[in-house]
C-alpha cells in the first residue's frame, strides 16, 4: 500500500476546496503537480496503477 507524506504546506491550498480529480468530493489538498486530490484517493490510485516495467 502506498503511503504518501503530505505534511509539507505545499499540499494544502488555503484558497479553498476544489473537487478531487478521483472522487469529485471537495478537498483543500493538492498533489505534487497541484491537482486537487485527497491523500487516500492518491494512495489508492498509486496502488491500482503500479509502474510498468520497461522490457526494452
PDB file of N, CA, C and O in Angstrom, residues 6 11-13 16-31 35-39 41:
ATOM      1  N   UNK A   6       2.418  13.888   3.010  1.00  0.00           N
ATOM      2  CA  UNK A   6       1.912  15.191   2.593  1.00  0.00           C
ATOM      3  C   UNK A   6       1.892  16.167   3.763  1.00  0.00           C
ATOM      4  O   UNK A   6       1.008  16.990   3.895  1.00  0.00           O
ATOM      5  N   UNK A  11       1.051  20.937   0.061  1.00  0.00           N
ATOM      6  CA  UNK A  11      -0.069  20.048  -0.258  1.00  0.00           C
ATOM      7  C   UNK A  11      -1.407  20.581   0.254  1.00  0.00           C
ATOM      8  O   UNK A  11      -2.431  19.941   0.074  1.00  0.00           O
ATOM      9  N   UNK A  12      -1.401  21.744   0.843  1.00  0.00           N
ATOM     10  CA  UNK A  12      -2.638  22.355   1.334  1.00  0.00           C
ATOM     11  C   UNK A  12      -2.854  23.681   0.625  1.00  0.00           C
ATOM     12  O   UNK A  12      -1.980  24.543   0.599  1.00  0.00           O
ATOM     13  N   UNK A  13      -4.032  23.853   0.034  1.00  0.00           N
ATOM     14  CA  UNK A  13      -4.372  25.092  -0.667  1.00  0.00           C
ATOM     15  C   UNK A  13      -5.309  25.915   0.221  1.00  0.00           C
ATOM     16  O   UNK A  13      -6.481  25.570   0.366  1.00  0.00           O
ATOM     17  N   UNK A  16      -9.116  27.419  -0.755  1.00  0.00           N
ATOM     18  CA  UNK A  16     -10.404  26.728  -0.701  1.00  0.00           C
ATOM     19  C   UNK A  16     -10.414  25.366  -1.352  1.00  0.00           C
ATOM     20  O   UNK A  16      -9.462  24.955  -2.000  1.00  0.00           O
ATOM     21  N   UNK A  17     -11.530  24.684  -1.130  1.00  0.00           N
ATOM     22  CA  UNK A  17     -11.703  23.335  -1.654  1.00  0.00           C
ATOM     23  C   UNK A  17     -12.008  23.354  -3.153  1.00  0.00           C
ATOM     24  O   UNK A  17     -12.640  24.277  -3.655  1.00  0.00           O
ATOM     25  N   UNK A  18     -11.548  22.308  -3.805  1.00  0.00           N
ATOM     26  CA  UNK A  18     -11.878  22.038  -5.202  1.00  0.00           C
ATOM     27  C   UNK A  18     -12.218  20.560  -5.306  1.00  0.00           C
ATOM     28  O   UNK A  18     -11.812  19.768  -4.459  1.00  0.00           O
ATOM     29  N   UNK A  19     -12.948  20.154  -6.337  1.00  0.00           N
ATOM     30  CA  UNK A  19     -13.306  18.742  -6.473  1.00  0.00           C
ATOM     31  C   UNK A  19     -12.080  17.856  -6.695  1.00  0.00           C
ATOM     32  O   UNK A  19     -11.227  18.159  -7.540  1.00  0.00           O
ATOM     33  N   UNK A  20     -12.001  16.777  -5.956  1.00  0.00           N
ATOM     34  CA  UNK A  20     -10.947  15.784  -6.121  1.00  0.00           C
ATOM     35  C   UNK A  20     -11.023  15.221  -7.534  1.00  0.00           C
ATOM     36  O   UNK A  20     -12.115  14.902  -8.015  1.00  0.00           O
ATOM     37  N   UNK A  21      -9.872  15.082  -8.190  1.00  0.00           N
ATOM     38  CA  UNK A  21      -9.853  14.566  -9.560  1.00  0.00           C
ATOM     39  C   UNK A  21     -10.231  13.089  -9.624  1.00  0.00           C
ATOM     40  O   UNK A  21     -10.511  12.578 -10.709  1.00  0.00           O
ATOM     41  N   UNK A  22     -10.288  12.419  -8.479  1.00  0.00           N
ATOM     42  CA  UNK A  22     -10.628  11.000  -8.469  1.00  0.00           C
ATOM     43  C   UNK A  22     -12.058  10.760  -8.002  1.00  0.00           C
ATOM     44  O   UNK A  22     -12.847  10.115  -8.686  1.00  0.00           O
ATOM     45  N   UNK A  23     -12.429  11.303  -6.841  1.00  0.00           N
ATOM     46  CA  UNK A  23     -13.761  11.017  -6.296  1.00  0.00           C
ATOM     47  C   UNK A  23     -14.750  12.181  -6.444  1.00  0.00           C
ATOM     48  O   UNK A  23     -15.921  12.014  -6.154  1.00  0.00           O
ATOM     49  N   UNK A  24     -14.290  13.330  -6.847  1.00  0.00           N
ATOM     50  CA  UNK A  24     -15.050  14.568  -7.076  1.00  0.00           C
ATOM     51  C   UNK A  24     -15.582  15.245  -5.811  1.00  0.00           C
ATOM     52  O   UNK A  24     -16.237  16.270  -5.897  1.00  0.00           O
ATOM     53  N   UNK A  25     -15.271  14.721  -4.626  1.00  0.00           N
ATOM     54  CA  UNK A  25     -15.673  15.387  -3.381  1.00  0.00           C
ATOM     55  C   UNK A  25     -14.689  16.520  -3.097  1.00  0.00           C
ATOM     56  O   UNK A  25     -13.520  16.443  -3.472  1.00  0.00           O
ATOM     57  N   UNK A  26     -15.112  17.587  -2.429  1.00  0.00           N
ATOM     58  CA  UNK A  26     -14.245  18.739  -2.175  1.00  0.00           C
ATOM     59  C   UNK A  26     -13.033  18.390  -1.301  1.00  0.00           C
ATOM     60  O   UNK A  26     -13.138  17.582  -0.377  1.00  0.00           O
ATOM     61  N   UNK A  27     -11.913  19.014  -1.631  1.00  0.00           N
ATOM     62  CA  UNK A  27     -10.698  18.834  -0.842  1.00  0.00           C
ATOM     63  C   UNK A  27      -9.800  20.061  -0.945  1.00  0.00           C
ATOM     64  O   UNK A  27      -9.694  20.659  -2.015  1.00  0.00           O
ATOM     65  N   UNK A  28      -9.135  20.433   0.161  1.00  0.00           N
ATOM     66  CA  UNK A  28      -8.143  21.503   0.106  1.00  0.00           C
ATOM     67  C   UNK A  28      -6.751  20.961  -0.236  1.00  0.00           C
ATOM     68  O   UNK A  28      -5.808  21.718  -0.380  1.00  0.00           O
ATOM     69  N   UNK A  29      -6.627  19.642  -0.374  1.00  0.00           N
ATOM     70  CA  UNK A  29      -5.332  19.019  -0.629  1.00  0.00           C
ATOM     71  C   UNK A  29      -4.974  19.068  -2.107  1.00  0.00           C
ATOM     72  O   UNK A  29      -5.855  19.022  -2.966  1.00  0.00           O
ATOM     73  N   UNK A  30      -3.670  19.146  -2.390  1.00  0.00           N
ATOM     74  CA  UNK A  30      -3.180  19.187  -3.763  1.00  0.00           C
ATOM     75  C   UNK A  30      -2.042  18.181  -3.931  1.00  0.00           C
ATOM     76  O   UNK A  30      -1.234  17.985  -3.035  1.00  0.00           O
ATOM     77  N   UNK A  31      -1.986  17.584  -5.104  1.00  0.00           N
ATOM     78  CA  UNK A  31      -0.916  16.642  -5.429  1.00  0.00           C
ATOM     79  C   UNK A  31       0.386  17.407  -5.660  1.00  0.00           C
ATOM     80  O   UNK A  31       0.407  18.646  -5.676  1.00  0.00           O
ATOM     81  N   UNK A  35      -2.763  19.277  -8.550  1.00  0.00           N
ATOM     82  CA  UNK A  35      -4.153  18.859  -8.795  1.00  0.00           C
ATOM     83  C   UNK A  35      -4.861  18.582  -7.474  1.00  0.00           C
ATOM     84  O   UNK A  35      -4.263  18.028  -6.551  1.00  0.00           O
ATOM     85  N   UNK A  36      -6.135  18.950  -7.368  1.00  0.00           N
ATOM     86  CA  UNK A  36      -6.878  18.673  -6.143  1.00  0.00           C
ATOM     87  C   UNK A  36      -7.158  17.176  -6.012  1.00  0.00           C
ATOM     88  O   UNK A  36      -7.721  16.562  -6.921  1.00  0.00           O
ATOM     89  N   UNK A  37      -6.709  16.587  -4.918  1.00  0.00           N
ATOM     90  CA  UNK A  37      -6.901  15.154  -4.702  1.00  0.00           C
ATOM     91  C   UNK A  37      -6.735  14.841  -3.222  1.00  0.00           C
ATOM     92  O   UNK A  37      -5.880  15.418  -2.548  1.00  0.00           O
ATOM     93  N   UNK A  38      -7.589  13.972  -2.710  1.00  0.00           N
ATOM     94  CA  UNK A  38      -7.432  13.511  -1.332  1.00  0.00           C
ATOM     95  C   UNK A  38      -6.210  12.604  -1.254  1.00  0.00           C
ATOM     96  O   UNK A  38      -5.927  11.861  -2.203  1.00  0.00           O
ATOM     97  N   UNK A  39      -5.533  12.622  -0.130  1.00  0.00           N
ATOM     98  CA  UNK A  39      -4.365  11.772   0.064  1.00  0.00           C
ATOM     99  C   UNK A  39      -4.742  10.303  -0.102  1.00  0.00           C
ATOM    100  O   UNK A  39      -4.047   9.549  -0.784  1.00  0.00           O
ATOM    101  N   UNK A  41      -7.210   9.030  -1.789  1.00  0.00           N
ATOM    102  CA  UNK A  41      -7.537   8.768  -3.194  1.00  0.00           C
ATOM    103  C   UNK A  41      -6.251   8.593  -4.006  1.00  0.00           C
ATOM    104  O   UNK A  41      -6.156   7.695  -4.849  1.00  0.00           O
TER     105      UNK A  41
END
